PDB file of C-alpha atoms in Angstrom:
ATOM      1  CA  MET A   1       8.241 -19.855 -17.165  1.00  0.00           C
ATOM      2  CA  GLY A   2       4.536 -18.960 -17.156  1.00  0.00           C
ATOM      3  CA  GLU A   3       2.775 -15.639 -17.553  1.00  0.00           C
ATOM      4  CA  LYS A   4       4.740 -12.693 -16.204  1.00  0.00           C
ATOM      5  CA  LYS A   5       2.927 -11.066 -13.295  1.00  0.00           C
ATOM      6  CA  SER A   6       5.470  -8.468 -12.205  1.00  0.00           C
ATOM      7  CA  GLY A   7       7.800  -5.858 -13.620  1.00  0.00           C
ATOM      8  CA  TYR A   8      10.667  -3.793 -12.280  1.00  0.00           C
ATOM      9  CA  VAL A   9      10.442  -0.034 -11.760  1.00  0.00           C
ATOM     10  CA  LEU A  10      13.364   1.844 -10.128  1.00  0.00           C
ATOM     11  CA  ASP A  11      14.840  -1.574  -9.270  1.00  0.00           C
ATOM     12  CA  ALA A  12      11.709  -2.533  -7.296  1.00  0.00           C
ATOM     13  CA  LYS A  13       9.591  -5.558  -8.214  1.00  0.00           C
ATOM     14  CA  ILE A  14       6.032  -4.316  -8.768  1.00  0.00           C
ATOM     15  CA  SER A  15       3.045  -6.599  -9.252  1.00  0.00           C
ATOM     16  CA  ALA A  16       1.560  -6.426 -12.747  1.00  0.00           C
ATOM     17  CA  ARG A  17      -1.763  -7.962 -11.762  1.00  0.00           C
ATOM     18  CA  THR A  18      -4.998  -6.127 -12.446  1.00  0.00           C
ATOM     19  CA  PHE A  19      -7.014  -4.734  -9.552  1.00  0.00           C
ATOM     20  CA  ASN A  20      -9.353  -7.739  -9.562  1.00  0.00           C
ATOM     21  CA  GLU A  21      -6.475 -10.233  -9.773  1.00  0.00           C
ATOM     22  CA  THR A  22      -4.781  -8.505  -6.833  1.00  0.00           C
ATOM     23  CA  LEU A  23      -7.996  -8.569  -4.831  1.00  0.00           C
ATOM     24  CA  ALA A  24      -8.469 -12.287  -5.513  1.00  0.00           C
ATOM     25  CA  LEU A  25      -4.903 -13.112  -4.465  1.00  0.00           C
ATOM     26  CA  ILE A  26      -5.027 -11.163  -1.193  1.00  0.00           C
ATOM     27  CA  SER A  27      -8.473 -12.579  -0.443  1.00  0.00           C
ATOM     28  CA  GLN A  28      -7.063 -16.075  -0.920  1.00  0.00           C
ATOM     29  CA  TRP A  29      -4.242 -15.278   1.507  1.00  0.00           C
ATOM     30  CA  GLY A  30      -6.829 -14.099   4.021  1.00  0.00           C
ATOM     31  CA  GLN A  31      -8.753 -17.339   3.662  1.00  0.00           C
ATOM     32  CA  LEU A  32      -5.530 -19.278   4.334  1.00  0.00           C
ATOM     33  CA  LYS A  33      -4.702 -17.009   7.311  1.00  0.00           C
ATOM     34  CA  ALA A  34      -1.277 -16.485   5.761  1.00  0.00           C
ATOM     35  CA  GLN A  35       1.483 -14.338   7.231  1.00  0.00           C
ATOM     36  CA  LYS A  36       1.983 -11.891   4.364  1.00  0.00           C
ATOM     37  CA  TYR A  37       2.501  -8.180   3.876  1.00  0.00           C
ATOM     38  CA  VAL A  38       1.503  -5.945   0.983  1.00  0.00           C
ATOM     39  CA  CYS A  39       3.099  -2.608   0.097  1.00  0.00           C
ATOM     40  CA  VAL A  40       0.919  -0.127  -1.794  1.00  0.00           C
ATOM     41  CA  CYS A  41       3.571   1.786  -3.742  1.00  0.00           C
ATOM     42  CA  ASN A  42       3.729   5.240  -5.274  1.00  0.00           C
ATOM     43  CA  THR A  43       6.587   7.451  -6.446  1.00  0.00           C
ATOM     44  CA  HIS A  44       7.412   8.380  -2.846  1.00  0.00           C
ATOM     45  CA  SER A  45       7.979   4.787  -1.758  1.00  0.00           C
ATOM     46  CA  LEU A  46       9.963   3.856  -4.888  1.00  0.00           C
ATOM     47  CA  VAL A  47      12.191   6.931  -4.712  1.00  0.00           C
ATOM     48  CA  THR A  48      12.795   6.226  -1.021  1.00  0.00           C
ATOM     49  CA  GLY A  49      13.762   2.630  -1.809  1.00  0.00           C
ATOM     50  CA  TYR A  50      15.963   3.692  -4.716  1.00  0.00           C
ATOM     51  CA  HIS A  51      18.057   5.957  -2.472  1.00  0.00           C
ATOM     52  CA  ASN A  52      17.837   4.007   0.782  1.00  0.00           C
ATOM     53  CA  ALA A  53      19.238   0.457   0.897  1.00  0.00           C
ATOM     54  CA  ALA A  54      17.406  -0.443   4.103  1.00  0.00           C
ATOM     55  CA  PHE A  55      14.030   0.551   2.675  1.00  0.00           C
ATOM     56  CA  LYS A  56      14.843  -1.173  -0.612  1.00  0.00           C
ATOM     57  CA  THR A  57      15.170  -4.379   1.443  1.00  0.00           C
ATOM     58  CA  VAL A  58      11.774  -3.696   3.017  1.00  0.00           C
ATOM     59  CA  LEU A  59      10.131  -3.521  -0.421  1.00  0.00           C
ATOM     60  CA  ALA A  60      12.079  -6.512  -1.747  1.00  0.00           C
ATOM     61  CA  HIS A  61      10.850  -8.751   1.092  1.00  0.00           C
ATOM     62  CA  SER A  62       7.215  -7.750   0.592  1.00  0.00           C
ATOM     63  CA  ASP A  63       4.946 -10.526  -0.625  1.00  0.00           C
ATOM     64  CA  LEU A  64       3.360  -8.027  -3.002  1.00  0.00           C
ATOM     65  CA  CYS A  65       4.158  -4.461  -4.095  1.00  0.00           C
ATOM     66  CA  VAL A  66       1.168  -3.030  -5.944  1.00  0.00           C
ATOM     67  CA  PRO A  67       1.118   0.084  -8.181  1.00  0.00           C
ATOM     68  CA  ASP A  68      -0.819   2.818  -6.423  1.00  0.00           C
ATOM     69  CA  GLY A  69       0.524   5.830  -8.323  1.00  0.00           C
ATOM     70  CA  MET A  70      -0.286   6.272 -12.021  1.00  0.00           C
ATOM     71  CA  PRO A  71       3.409   6.844 -12.871  1.00  0.00           C
ATOM     72  CA  LEU A  72       3.994   3.229 -11.784  1.00  0.00           C
ATOM     73  CA  VAL A  73       1.061   2.089 -13.907  1.00  0.00           C
ATOM     74  CA  PHE A  74       2.460   3.934 -16.937  1.00  0.00           C
ATOM     75  CA  ALA A  75       5.894   2.413 -16.277  1.00  0.00           C
ATOM     76  CA  LEU A  76       4.435  -1.115 -16.195  1.00  0.00           C
ATOM     77  CA  ARG A  77       2.515  -0.484 -19.405  1.00  0.00           C
ATOM     78  CA  ARG A  78       5.766   0.653 -21.011  1.00  0.00           C
ATOM     79  CA  LEU A  79       7.296  -2.682 -19.985  1.00  0.00           C
ATOM     80  CA  GLY A  80       4.588  -4.514 -21.911  1.00  0.00           C
ATOM     81  CA  PHE A  81       1.751  -4.894 -19.386  1.00  0.00           C
ATOM     82  CA  ARG A  82      -0.741  -3.063 -21.590  1.00  0.00           C
ATOM     83  CA  LYS A  83      -3.804  -3.795 -19.476  1.00  0.00           C
ATOM     84  CA  GLN A  84      -2.241  -2.737 -16.193  1.00  0.00           C
ATOM     85  CA  ASP A  85      -4.551  -0.700 -13.999  1.00  0.00           C
ATOM     86  CA  ARG A  86      -4.123   1.107 -10.732  1.00  0.00           C
ATOM     87  CA  VAL A  87      -4.285  -0.674  -7.380  1.00  0.00           C
ATOM     88  CA  ASP A  88      -4.671   2.201  -4.942  1.00  0.00           C
ATOM     89  CA  GLY A  89      -4.863   1.975  -1.162  1.00  0.00           C
ATOM     90  CA  PRO A  90      -8.366   3.361  -0.484  1.00  0.00           C
ATOM     91  CA  ASN A  91     -10.109   1.302  -3.182  1.00  0.00           C
ATOM     92  CA  LEU A  92      -8.140  -1.835  -2.324  1.00  0.00           C
ATOM     93  CA  MET A  93      -9.083  -1.479   1.342  1.00  0.00           C
ATOM     94  CA  LEU A  94     -12.751  -0.918   0.510  1.00  0.00           C
ATOM     95  CA  ALA A  95     -12.806  -3.911  -1.839  1.00  0.00           C
ATOM     96  CA  LEU A  96     -11.214  -6.120   0.827  1.00  0.00           C
ATOM     97  CA  CYS A  97     -13.751  -4.878   3.375  1.00  0.00           C
ATOM     98  CA  ASP A  98     -16.505  -5.888   0.956  1.00  0.00           C
ATOM     99  CA  GLU A  99     -14.886  -9.333   0.639  1.00  0.00           C
ATOM    100  CA  ALA A 100     -14.598  -9.534   4.422  1.00  0.00           C
ATOM    101  CA  ALA A 101     -18.268  -8.738   4.940  1.00  0.00           C
ATOM    102  CA  LYS A 102     -19.350 -11.324   2.362  1.00  0.00           C
ATOM    103  CA  LYS A 103     -17.000 -14.130   3.378  1.00  0.00           C
ATOM    104  CA  GLY A 104     -16.708 -13.631   7.125  1.00  0.00           C
ATOM    105  CA  TYR A 105     -13.110 -12.411   7.279  1.00  0.00           C
ATOM    106  CA  ARG A 106     -12.108 -10.387  10.316  1.00  0.00           C
ATOM    107  CA  ILE A 107     -10.292  -7.064   9.948  1.00  0.00           C
ATOM    108  CA  PHE A 108      -8.102  -4.989  12.253  1.00  0.00           C
ATOM    109  CA  LEU A 109      -7.352  -1.265  11.890  1.00  0.00           C
ATOM    110  CA  PHE A 110      -3.889  -0.061  12.932  1.00  0.00           C
ATOM    111  CA  GLY A 111      -2.909   3.604  12.755  1.00  0.00           C
ATOM    112  CA  GLY A 112      -4.451   7.052  12.866  1.00  0.00           C
ATOM    113  CA  THR A 113      -5.985   8.731  15.900  1.00  0.00           C
ATOM    114  CA  GLU A 114      -8.512   7.167  18.250  1.00  0.00           C
ATOM    115  CA  LYS A 115     -11.127   9.690  17.091  1.00  0.00           C
ATOM    116  CA  ASN A 116     -10.614   8.857  13.429  1.00  0.00           C
ATOM    117  CA  LEU A 117     -10.583   5.120  14.099  1.00  0.00           C
ATOM    118  CA  ALA A 118     -13.983   5.434  15.791  1.00  0.00           C
ATOM    119  CA  ARG A 119     -15.310   7.327  12.755  1.00  0.00           C
ATOM    120  CA  LEU A 120     -13.780   4.773  10.391  1.00  0.00           C
ATOM    121  CA  GLU A 121     -15.297   1.820  12.247  1.00  0.00           C
ATOM    122  CA  LYS A 122     -18.710   3.493  12.146  1.00  0.00           C
ATOM    123  CA  LYS A 123     -18.480   4.156   8.398  1.00  0.00           C
ATOM    124  CA  LEU A 124     -17.255   0.667   7.517  1.00  0.00           C
ATOM    125  CA  THR A 125     -20.005  -0.876   9.631  1.00  0.00           C
ATOM    126  CA  MET A 126     -22.600   1.219   7.805  1.00  0.00           C
ATOM    127  CA  ASP A 127     -21.180   0.617   4.324  1.00  0.00           C
ATOM    128  CA  PHE A 128     -20.511  -3.104   4.749  1.00  0.00           C
ATOM    129  CA  PRO A 129     -23.260  -4.686   6.861  1.00  0.00           C
ATOM    130  CA  GLY A 130     -22.015  -7.737   8.707  1.00  0.00           C
ATOM    131  CA  ILE A 131     -18.344  -6.789   8.585  1.00  0.00           C
ATOM    132  CA  GLN A 132     -16.382  -8.081  11.564  1.00  0.00           C
ATOM    133  CA  ILE A 133     -14.004  -5.421  12.870  1.00  0.00           C
ATOM    134  CA  SER A 134     -12.124  -7.407  15.467  1.00  0.00           C
ATOM    135  CA  GLY A 135     -10.277  -4.403  16.845  1.00  0.00           C
ATOM    136  CA  SER A 136      -8.356  -1.198  16.242  1.00  0.00           C
ATOM    137  CA  LEU A 137      -5.340   0.534  17.736  1.00  0.00           C
ATOM    138  CA  SER A 138      -3.874   4.026  17.563  1.00  0.00           C
ATOM    139  CA  PRO A 139      -0.159   3.690  18.348  1.00  0.00           C
ATOM    140  CA  PRO A 140       1.809   6.547  19.930  1.00  0.00           C
ATOM    141  CA  PHE A 141       3.376   8.945  17.403  1.00  0.00           C
ATOM    142  CA  ARG A 142       6.923   8.293  18.601  1.00  0.00           C
ATOM    143  CA  ASP A 143       9.535   5.581  18.590  1.00  0.00           C
ATOM    144  CA  LEU A 144       8.416   2.672  20.767  1.00  0.00           C
ATOM    145  CA  ALA A 145      10.382   0.571  23.216  1.00  0.00           C
ATOM    146  CA  GLU A 146      10.641  -3.136  22.418  1.00  0.00           C
ATOM    147  CA  GLN A 147       8.258  -3.968  25.262  1.00  0.00           C
ATOM    148  CA  GLU A 148       5.660  -1.621  23.770  1.00  0.00           C
ATOM    149  CA  GLU A 149       6.157  -3.209  20.342  1.00  0.00           C
ATOM    150  CA  GLU A 150       5.636  -6.653  21.833  1.00  0.00           C
ATOM    151  CA  GLU A 151       2.458  -5.550  23.589  1.00  0.00           C
ATOM    152  CA  ILE A 152       1.115  -4.233  20.260  1.00  0.00           C
ATOM    153  CA  ARG A 153       1.927  -7.527  18.509  1.00  0.00           C
ATOM    154  CA  GLN A 154       0.224  -9.528  21.237  1.00  0.00           C
ATOM    155  CA  TYR A 155      -2.825  -7.266  21.175  1.00  0.00           C
ATOM    156  CA  ILE A 156      -3.260  -7.485  17.400  1.00  0.00           C
ATOM    157  CA  ASN A 157      -2.824 -11.268  17.393  1.00  0.00           C
ATOM    158  CA  SER A 158      -5.316 -11.649  20.238  1.00  0.00           C
ATOM    159  CA  LYS A 159      -7.981 -10.202  17.924  1.00  0.00           C
ATOM    160  CA  LYS A 160      -7.438 -12.994  15.361  1.00  0.00           C
ATOM    161  CA  ALA A 161      -7.844 -10.770  12.307  1.00  0.00           C
ATOM    162  CA  ASP A 162      -7.424 -12.093   8.770  1.00  0.00           C
ATOM    163  CA  PHE A 163      -6.579  -8.634   7.360  1.00  0.00           C
ATOM    164  CA  VAL A 164      -4.611  -5.992   9.266  1.00  0.00           C
ATOM    165  CA  PHE A 165      -4.873  -2.587   7.601  1.00  0.00           C
ATOM    166  CA  VAL A 166      -1.827  -0.491   8.502  1.00  0.00           C
ATOM    167  CA  SER A 167      -2.049   3.293   8.112  1.00  0.00           C
ATOM    168  CA  LEU A 168       1.165   4.815   9.458  1.00  0.00           C
ATOM    169  CA  GLY A 169       2.454   6.608   6.355  1.00  0.00           C
ATOM    170  CA  CYS A 170       5.463   5.793   4.195  1.00  0.00           C
ATOM    171  CA  PRO A 171       8.091   4.577   5.036  1.00  0.00           C
ATOM    172  CA  LYS A 172       6.976   3.894   8.624  1.00  0.00           C
ATOM    173  CA  GLN A 173       4.158   1.477   7.785  1.00  0.00           C
ATOM    174  CA  GLU A 174       6.229  -0.613   5.362  1.00  0.00           C
ATOM    175  CA  THR A 175       9.111  -0.807   7.819  1.00  0.00           C
ATOM    176  CA  TRP A 176       6.737  -1.861  10.601  1.00  0.00           C
ATOM    177  CA  MET A 177       5.244  -4.627   8.463  1.00  0.00           C
ATOM    178  CA  TYR A 178       8.698  -5.874   7.434  1.00  0.00           C
ATOM    179  CA  ARG A 179       9.841  -5.924  11.058  1.00  0.00           C
ATOM    180  CA  ASN A 180       6.745  -7.865  12.121  1.00  0.00           C
ATOM    181  CA  ARG A 181       6.321 -10.116   9.067  1.00  0.00           C
ATOM    182  CA  GLU A 182       6.898 -13.262  11.137  1.00  0.00           C
ATOM    183  CA  SER A 183       5.048 -12.022  14.228  1.00  0.00           C
ATOM    184  CA  ILE A 184       1.617 -10.863  13.031  1.00  0.00           C
ATOM    185  CA  ASN A 185      -0.827 -13.667  12.251  1.00  0.00           C
ATOM    186  CA  GLY A 186      -2.658 -12.307   9.240  1.00  0.00           C
ATOM    187  CA  VAL A 187      -2.249 -10.400   6.003  1.00  0.00           C
ATOM    188  CA  MET A 188      -0.906  -6.897   6.597  1.00  0.00           C
ATOM    189  CA  ILE A 189      -1.727  -4.252   3.987  1.00  0.00           C
ATOM    190  CA  GLY A 190      -0.058  -0.843   4.187  1.00  0.00           C
ATOM    191  CA  VAL A 191      -2.777   1.488   2.943  1.00  0.00           C
ATOM    192  CA  GLY A 192      -1.206   4.901   3.565  1.00  0.00           C
ATOM    193  CA  ALA A 193      -3.772   7.658   3.968  1.00  0.00           C
ATOM    194  CA  ALA A 194      -6.711   5.372   3.130  1.00  0.00           C
ATOM    195  CA  PHE A 195      -8.269   5.810   6.587  1.00  0.00           C
ATOM    196  CA  ASP A 196      -8.447   9.584   6.031  1.00  0.00           C
ATOM    197  CA  PHE A 197      -9.768   9.185   2.479  1.00  0.00           C
ATOM    198  CA  ILE A 198     -12.516   6.808   3.566  1.00  0.00           C
ATOM    199  CA  VAL A 199     -13.815   9.027   6.393  1.00  0.00           C
ATOM    200  CA  GLY A 200     -13.665  12.053   4.083  1.00  0.00           C
ATOM    201  CA  ASP A 201     -10.880  14.061   5.702  1.00  0.00           C
ATOM    202  CA  ILE A 202      -8.935  13.977   2.425  1.00  0.00           C
ATOM    203  CA  LYS A 203     -10.910  14.568  -0.749  1.00  0.00           C
ATOM    204  CA  ARG A 204     -10.162  12.529  -3.864  1.00  0.00           C
ATOM    205  CA  PRO A 205      -9.947  14.373  -7.196  1.00  0.00           C
ATOM    206  CA  PRO A 206     -12.335  13.740 -10.093  1.00  0.00           C
ATOM    207  CA  LEU A 207     -11.740  10.419 -11.849  1.00  0.00           C
ATOM    208  CA  PHE A 208     -10.301  12.261 -14.865  1.00  0.00           C
ATOM    209  CA  PHE A 209      -7.384  13.571 -12.790  1.00  0.00           C
ATOM    210  CA  GLN A 210      -6.758  10.103 -11.381  1.00  0.00           C
ATOM    211  CA  LYS A 211      -6.706   8.389 -14.773  1.00  0.00           C
ATOM    212  CA  ILE A 212      -4.248  10.806 -16.397  1.00  0.00           C
ATOM    213  CA  GLY A 213      -1.839  10.650 -13.463  1.00  0.00           C
ATOM    214  CA  LEU A 214      -2.485  14.121 -12.042  1.00  0.00           C
ATOM    215  CA  GLU A 215      -4.012  13.243  -8.677  1.00  0.00           C
ATOM    216  CA  TRP A 216      -0.794  14.588  -7.141  1.00  0.00           C
ATOM    217  CA  LEU A 217      -1.531  18.018  -8.661  1.00  0.00           C
ATOM    218  CA  PHE A 218      -5.057  18.048  -7.263  1.00  0.00           C
ATOM    219  CA  ARG A 219      -3.741  17.147  -3.806  1.00  0.00           C
ATOM    220  CA  LEU A 220      -0.934  19.696  -4.060  1.00  0.00           C
ATOM    221  CA  ILE A 221      -3.453  22.456  -4.773  1.00  0.00           C
ATOM    222  CA  ALA A 222      -5.540  21.277  -1.798  1.00  0.00           C
ATOM    223  CA  GLU A 223      -2.586  20.939   0.629  1.00  0.00           C
ATOM    224  CA  PRO A 224       0.320  23.051  -0.716  1.00  0.00           C
ATOM    225  CA  LYS A 225       2.139  23.584   2.587  1.00  0.00           C
ATOM    226  CA  ARG A 226       2.229  19.891   3.492  1.00  0.00           C
ATOM    227  CA  LEU A 227       2.901  18.418   0.052  1.00  0.00           C
ATOM    228  CA  PHE A 228       5.002  20.936  -1.887  1.00  0.00           C
ATOM    229  CA  LYS A 229       8.411  19.719  -0.675  1.00  0.00           C
ATOM    230  CA  ARG A 230       7.454  16.052  -1.193  1.00  0.00           C
ATOM    231  CA  TYR A 231       6.276  16.481  -4.767  1.00  0.00           C
ATOM    232  CA  ALA A 232       9.001  18.966  -5.698  1.00  0.00           C
ATOM    233  CA  TYR A 233      11.548  16.275  -4.814  1.00  0.00           C
ATOM    234  CA  ASN A 234       9.777  12.982  -5.560  1.00  0.00           C
ATOM    235  CA  ASN A 235       8.409  13.669  -9.026  1.00  0.00           C
ATOM    236  CA  PRO A 236      11.725  14.767 -10.638  1.00  0.00           C
ATOM    237  CA  ALA A 237      13.627  12.101  -8.643  1.00  0.00           C
ATOM    238  CA  PHE A 238      11.275   9.402  -9.909  1.00  0.00           C
ATOM    239  CA  LEU A 239      11.656  10.538 -13.517  1.00  0.00           C
ATOM    240  CA  ILE A 240      15.460  10.648 -13.280  1.00  0.00           C
ATOM    241  CA  GLY A 241      15.591   7.240 -11.588  1.00  0.00           C
ATOM    242  CA  TYR A 242      13.199   5.767 -14.134  1.00  0.00           C
ATOM    243  CA  ILE A 243      15.361   6.909 -17.042  1.00  0.00           C
ATOM    244  CA  LYS A 244      18.528   5.591 -15.390  1.00  0.00           C
ATOM    245  CA  THR A 245      17.116   2.169 -14.563  1.00  0.00           C
ATOM    246  CA  PHE A 246      14.783   1.532 -17.515  1.00  0.00           C
ATOM    247  CA  LYS A 247      17.079  -0.730 -19.551  1.00  0.00           C
ATOM    248  CA  LYS A 248      18.086  -2.818 -16.539  1.00  0.00           C
ATOM    249  CA  ASP A 249      14.512  -3.011 -15.274  1.00  0.00           C
ATOM    250  CA  LYS A 250      13.315  -4.145 -18.693  1.00  0.00           C
ATOM    251  CA  ARG A 251      15.898  -6.952 -18.722  1.00  0.00           C
ATOM    252  CA  ASN A 252      14.862  -8.038 -15.208  1.00  0.00           C
ATOM    253  CA  THR A 253      11.207  -7.965 -16.189  1.00  0.00           C
ATOM    254  CA  PHE A 254      11.909 -10.248 -19.145  1.00  0.00           C
ATOM    255  CA  PHE A 255      13.317 -12.865 -16.762  1.00  0.00           C
ATOM    256  CA  THR A 256      10.816 -12.328 -13.961  1.00  0.00           C
ATOM    257  CA  ASP A 257       8.912 -15.400 -12.801  1.00  0.00           C
ATOM    258  CA  SER A 258       5.168 -15.861 -12.436  1.00  0.00           C
ATOM    259  CA  ALA A 259       5.120 -14.806  -8.760  1.00  0.00           C
TER     260      ALA A 259
END
């Protein structure tokens, strides 16, 4: 059966690869110009999938769901993946940009505002000399007509990117990638708020907070009005769902394949 490389948390199949193993796999997909999509998961995305069948399908069809939040990391360690580390959106994006600059991959930036995209392009160009940013696009913040969706697909594909970083927020970005999984020629990675983290609009907490799973508390203190309702619901909902599904998830993990 081979070495297990994934475990189940809240009925969702989460990759149990280390950060470096994940980076190597996605880099290989980029080299092959594969049509893949990667979901960077935290408690919000798993709770949403647990209570929403349509979004559960979105996660299930992903080529890779990686553990962004430390609660997911702790859950995987409890399943037996003792060396599991965190694979968070900002650091994964930066590592892939480093790979792109070194190996000649082309990247595309999708999401955010035009102003922030310009700032992001400038920062990535400075931090990763030689990086090829083939294009960027700030989509309208509303539901799009099918013709508009098709124009976006054609535009992205015309730029011939190997990696398409998608920053639309959960669950919008995951749903968009799922809907376009056979239309976008490249590896799509849903990186959440990574664009804002990288340009400095959202501050990351000290590493200590990140390692003990309290980054959410640091962010809540920084943005109480925006995040209070999310965390007040998601954190207890994740814990309740985890307790309810643990035995079943452990059985599924035992039989999981090497994918």
